[in-house]
């Protein structure tokens, strides 16, 4: 079975190293390991013990401020395996029926939800009601309405809602965002985001509309949507979109195979993006400004990320994305730290608003105004 995660891992595994361009600040990617003995540690329960959960868990072994202390799964054999690997006591193990009981468990501060997309909304509401912080994988929900309800539930419970945007903490990404924000690229005119791979097993949940909420757009296309926003530094206000489907058996009604879409931004910048489950080796960002450009390829894989600008190569040192993500999210929850690129529920909701607009454009064939309300 081939999944996005298998693809991203293979795509970046053999990337070659290049010298760093001179003069690049290292502040944006420094992964601090200097943690005082008395600093709090975020105690995390992982919900959903699939392949990506295992990647997160392995990366968290190197975390100083985030630790796996519990699990939630519907598969007893997986629970037993994780108990052995991470020394998790029976009292911190739950299934999908009884996990509301985490409310009374001081060993768990937050729950990282890594389940099929359609389950994020109800599970977030339950975790919030239990008084625990929520870290939810992207997409945060299957539509903007559900995303807004998740935000409101977490606000009511006075808990954090963070979305698993690992790229928001990645070194090359942060350096290019810094260059854009500080005007080094001049006025931004254009962004291109290409996100895709050929998906395998036709029976997997990512090709099940009821569980995934769509197809490639919900899985891989969201990278281009989110990337356009943080690379340009604005939120788009219109979209046009076109869909191509070559295999209606594999990609059933409501499960998109390939979508091209265009976004317009208040400054006049435009974005041209592609999301697909039917083309390999599509993992590229390109940002163009009056005074320079930045390019990343791979741009969102598991690393190392490769990048360059009109000034030369960046290729900043690679740190496992999920390690950095969880360290930074612990600091957000425990210390009130502000992320350079937001990872809160509002950030996730805006992507869902855009996805809703893309699907509306496909349905109507019209240019659609994006309304954040």
XYZ file of C-alpha atoms in Angstrom:
373
model
C 0.000 0.000 0.000
C 1.324 3.400 -0.955
C 0.307 6.477 0.976
C 1.284 10.146 0.979
C 3.558 9.459 3.935
C 5.376 6.647 2.125
C 5.755 8.922 -0.885
C 7.078 11.889 1.044
C 9.577 9.715 2.888
C 10.931 8.137 -0.303
C 10.999 11.431 -2.185
C 13.313 13.103 0.292
C 15.375 10.163 1.519
C 17.977 10.361 -1.244
C 18.282 14.150 -1.546
C 21.869 15.393 -1.795
C 23.432 17.919 0.538
C 24.481 21.355 -0.691
C 26.588 24.088 0.929
C 24.706 26.795 2.802
C 24.408 30.201 1.227
C 26.553 32.675 3.128
C 24.946 35.186 5.430
C 21.814 33.150 6.266
C 20.630 33.584 9.830
C 20.449 30.371 11.827
C 18.069 31.771 14.396
C 14.975 30.644 12.537
C 15.926 26.972 12.545
C 17.913 26.521 15.731
C 16.388 23.617 17.624
C 17.226 24.366 21.211
C 18.172 21.451 23.398
C 18.888 23.592 26.402
C 16.011 22.761 28.695
C 16.159 23.555 32.371
C 15.517 20.753 34.792
C 12.474 22.469 36.298
C 10.678 23.188 32.984
C 7.315 21.515 32.559
C 6.869 18.623 30.154
C 3.726 18.258 28.042
C 2.162 14.853 28.683
C 0.563 13.637 25.456
C -1.835 10.828 24.616
C -1.826 9.740 20.981
C -5.247 8.957 19.476
C -5.116 6.667 16.461
C -2.051 4.426 16.251
C -1.479 4.194 12.507
C 1.635 4.816 10.414
C 1.858 8.558 10.967
C 1.260 8.182 14.702
C 4.271 5.880 14.784
C 6.345 8.498 12.973
C 5.304 11.138 15.505
C 6.018 8.822 18.412
C 9.499 7.937 17.147
C 10.278 11.631 16.650
C 9.096 12.448 20.166
C 11.820 10.238 21.621
C 14.140 13.199 21.025
C 11.796 15.751 22.595
C 12.759 17.361 25.888
C 9.428 18.994 26.650
C 6.848 16.577 25.179
C 6.369 12.969 26.227
C 3.946 10.204 25.257
C 2.080 9.166 28.389
C -1.108 7.626 26.984
C -2.781 6.037 23.982
C -6.303 5.859 22.548
C -7.072 3.178 19.984
C -9.736 0.749 18.876
C -7.151 -1.983 18.293
C -6.048 -3.779 21.491
C -2.970 -5.302 19.852
C -1.671 -1.857 18.927
C -2.253 -0.629 22.457
C -0.199 -3.498 23.865
C 2.621 -2.817 21.418
C 2.736 0.877 22.330
C 2.622 0.065 26.038
C 5.761 -2.010 25.604
C 7.571 0.529 23.442
C 6.763 3.615 25.485
C 6.270 2.194 28.970
C 2.628 3.275 29.151
C 0.674 1.955 32.174
C -2.735 0.314 31.774
C -4.474 3.246 33.458
C -3.397 5.536 30.607
C -4.791 3.331 27.824
C -8.232 3.988 26.365
C -10.461 3.007 23.455
C -12.833 5.156 21.405
C -15.756 4.391 23.683
C -14.229 5.248 27.056
C -11.619 7.944 26.354
C -13.815 10.638 27.928
C -12.391 9.295 31.199
C -9.116 11.109 30.459
C -10.830 13.995 32.247
C -9.772 12.473 35.542
C -6.256 11.470 34.481
C -3.507 13.908 35.542
C -0.980 11.931 33.454
C -2.467 13.416 30.261
C -2.322 17.123 29.382
C -3.100 16.930 25.674
C -4.391 14.510 23.054
C -2.863 14.359 19.572
C -5.659 13.234 17.226
C -4.242 11.253 14.283
C -7.364 9.559 12.938
C -9.299 9.756 9.627
C -10.431 13.292 8.788
C -14.141 12.813 9.449
C -13.411 11.726 13.019
C -11.473 14.873 13.969
C -14.568 16.950 14.735
C -16.384 14.636 17.168
C -13.160 13.540 18.818
C -11.998 17.125 19.334
C -15.312 18.027 20.958
C -14.963 15.110 23.370
C -11.328 15.832 24.229
C -12.153 19.492 24.868
C -15.110 18.508 27.055
C -12.676 16.394 29.072
C -10.605 19.522 29.700
C -7.545 18.432 27.723
C -5.618 20.391 25.082
C -6.109 19.247 21.489
C -3.474 18.752 18.817
C -5.282 17.706 15.643
C -3.809 16.514 12.385
C -4.648 18.404 9.216
C -7.083 18.859 7.699
C -8.673 19.824 11.004
C -12.126 18.755 9.753
C -14.019 17.994 6.562
C -15.503 21.489 6.204
C -15.308 24.970 7.695
C -18.511 24.597 9.717
C -17.068 21.695 11.674
C -13.770 23.551 12.072
C -15.540 26.534 13.615
C -17.387 24.263 16.035
C -14.075 22.739 17.102
C -12.623 26.191 17.767
C -15.658 27.223 19.811
C -15.615 24.001 21.846
C -11.962 24.453 22.768
C -12.486 28.117 23.647
C -15.410 27.197 25.880
C -13.312 24.539 27.620
C -10.363 26.961 27.872
C -7.981 24.538 26.183
C -5.631 24.985 23.239
C -6.518 23.742 19.772
C -3.400 23.303 17.637
C -3.233 21.860 14.120
C -0.404 19.579 12.980
C 1.249 21.995 10.561
C 4.773 20.624 10.953
C 6.109 22.784 8.100
C 5.421 25.929 10.136
C 8.466 25.063 12.241
C 10.756 23.881 9.426
C 14.010 25.793 8.926
C 13.944 26.519 5.185
C 10.285 27.465 5.335
C 10.885 29.910 8.169
C 13.880 31.501 6.439
C 11.924 32.149 3.242
C 8.994 33.529 5.239
C 11.452 35.830 7.022
C 12.825 37.039 3.695
C 9.316 37.713 2.426
C 8.220 39.529 5.570
C 11.331 41.693 5.683
C 10.933 42.720 2.056
C 14.024 41.013 0.661
C 12.018 39.575 -2.223
C 10.204 42.829 -2.922
C 6.506 42.944 -3.699
C 5.215 39.381 -4.020
C 3.579 38.683 -7.354
C 3.163 34.924 -7.745
C 3.176 31.591 -5.919
C 3.107 28.104 -7.372
C 2.345 25.042 -5.273
C 2.490 21.507 -6.692
C 1.399 18.705 -4.365
C 0.795 15.163 -5.512
C 1.630 11.494 -5.842
C 0.054 8.329 -7.255
C -1.959 6.741 -4.491
C -1.987 2.976 -4.089
C -4.435 0.685 -2.261
C -7.923 1.621 -3.535
C -9.534 0.310 -0.333
C -7.714 2.679 2.048
C -9.683 5.249 4.051
C -8.191 8.183 2.126
C -10.292 7.121 -0.875
C -13.442 6.743 1.242
C -15.497 9.935 1.047
C -17.223 9.278 4.353
C -13.920 9.068 6.220
C -11.728 11.440 4.198
C -14.226 14.139 3.217
C -12.790 14.143 -0.296
C -9.674 12.877 -1.996
C -6.295 14.379 -2.846
C -7.306 17.917 -1.829
C -7.896 16.899 1.800
C -4.691 14.894 1.969
C -1.979 16.535 -0.124
C -3.589 19.606 -1.707
C -3.931 21.325 1.650
C -0.135 21.776 1.631
C -0.357 24.011 -1.432
C -3.290 25.951 0.036
C -1.582 26.545 3.361
C 1.769 27.189 1.682
C 0.312 29.873 -0.547
C -0.927 31.712 2.538
C 2.278 31.726 4.578
C 4.556 32.250 1.584
C 2.595 35.227 0.234
C 1.710 36.427 3.730
C -1.976 36.996 3.012
C -5.270 35.140 2.843
C -6.839 34.753 -0.624
C -10.232 36.270 -1.364
C -11.217 34.457 -4.575
C -10.680 31.071 -6.180
C -11.289 29.318 -9.472
C -10.864 25.560 -9.804
C -10.944 22.753 -12.365
C -11.088 18.998 -11.838
C -9.786 16.108 -13.930
C -10.773 12.525 -13.183
C -9.292 9.718 -15.302
C -10.262 6.777 -13.077
C -13.865 7.047 -11.817
C -13.699 3.516 -10.419
C -10.834 4.287 -8.045
C -11.890 7.880 -7.491
C -15.591 7.606 -6.847
C -18.110 10.450 -6.593
C -16.901 12.998 -4.081
C -13.306 11.696 -4.094
C -11.147 14.054 -6.158
C -8.242 12.742 -8.218
C -6.697 15.923 -9.668
C -7.668 19.558 -9.075
C -5.950 22.664 -10.398
C -6.908 25.894 -8.685
C -6.026 29.561 -8.754
C -6.138 31.990 -5.831
C -6.282 35.777 -5.761
C -4.852 37.832 -2.897
C -5.647 41.377 -1.713
C -2.220 42.735 -2.758
C -2.720 41.554 -6.319
C -0.577 38.446 -5.947
C -1.908 35.263 -7.514
C -1.304 31.578 -6.881
C -1.505 28.640 -9.262
C -1.684 25.252 -7.567
C -2.204 21.582 -8.308
C -3.413 18.772 -6.057
C -3.350 15.202 -7.331
C -3.442 11.521 -6.450
C -2.357 10.547 -9.968
C 1.105 12.092 -10.576
C 4.351 11.346 -8.790
C 7.188 13.687 -7.774
C 5.039 16.772 -7.256
C 6.342 18.533 -4.165
C 7.374 22.039 -5.153
C 6.851 25.638 -3.993
C 7.933 28.674 -5.995
C 7.588 32.272 -4.794
C 8.255 35.237 -7.067
C 8.739 38.874 -6.058
C 9.925 42.068 -7.732
C 13.393 41.743 -6.171
C 13.913 38.005 -5.988
C 12.516 34.501 -5.804
C 12.509 31.464 -3.550
C 12.046 27.845 -4.549
C 11.684 24.637 -2.555
C 11.810 21.088 -3.908
C 11.009 18.957 -1.976
C 8.940 21.589 -0.204
C 6.796 19.633 2.267
C 8.289 16.129 2.445
C 9.685 14.710 5.656
C 13.110 16.067 4.864
C 15.628 17.163 4.135
C 13.911 20.094 2.457
C 15.902 21.626 -0.407
C 15.618 25.327 -1.142
C 17.284 28.174 -2.948
C 16.716 31.827 -3.747
C 18.079 34.339 -6.245
C 20.984 34.750 -3.774
C 21.936 31.065 -3.753
C 21.149 27.815 -1.998
C 19.752 27.610 1.529
C 19.380 23.906 2.394
C 19.377 24.616 6.108
C 20.213 21.792 8.555
C 17.528 19.154 8.876
C 15.843 18.361 12.184
C 13.057 15.781 12.222
C 9.942 17.858 11.641
C 7.750 16.155 14.193
C 10.375 16.539 16.912
C 10.547 20.284 16.361
C 6.779 20.513 16.023
C 6.097 18.841 19.350
C 8.794 20.815 21.168
C 7.335 24.056 19.845
C 3.759 23.037 20.570
C 4.745 22.196 24.132
C 6.159 25.723 24.458
C 2.934 27.185 23.026
C 0.747 25.273 25.470
C 2.965 25.460 28.552
C 4.673 28.846 28.112
C 2.300 30.807 25.906
C 4.892 31.041 23.137
C 3.704 32.498 19.831
C 4.505 30.599 16.647
C 6.113 32.545 13.783
C 3.517 30.985 11.477
C 0.328 30.257 13.458
C -0.749 26.680 14.124
C -3.962 27.426 16.018
C -7.505 26.406 15.161
C -8.119 29.628 13.275
C -5.261 28.768 10.924
C -6.757 25.368 10.235
C -10.234 26.839 9.787
C -9.069 29.278 7.107
C -7.748 26.377 5.046
C -11.133 24.673 5.369
C -12.904 27.851 4.207
C -10.700 27.822 1.107
C -11.284 24.118 0.463
C -15.046 24.661 0.739
C -14.721 27.470 -1.835
C -12.666 25.262 -4.160
C -15.344 22.566 -4.087
C -18.025 25.215 -4.709
C -16.094 26.492 -7.726
C -15.895 22.953 -9.077
C -19.619 22.461 -8.546
C -20.684 25.733 -10.161
C -17.901 26.310 -12.658
C -17.644 29.876 -11.383
C -15.120 32.110 -9.699
C -15.973 32.025 -5.990
C -15.443 34.735 -3.393
C -13.784 33.388 -0.244
C -15.563 34.667 2.855
C -13.957 34.228 6.285
C -17.079 34.562 8.414
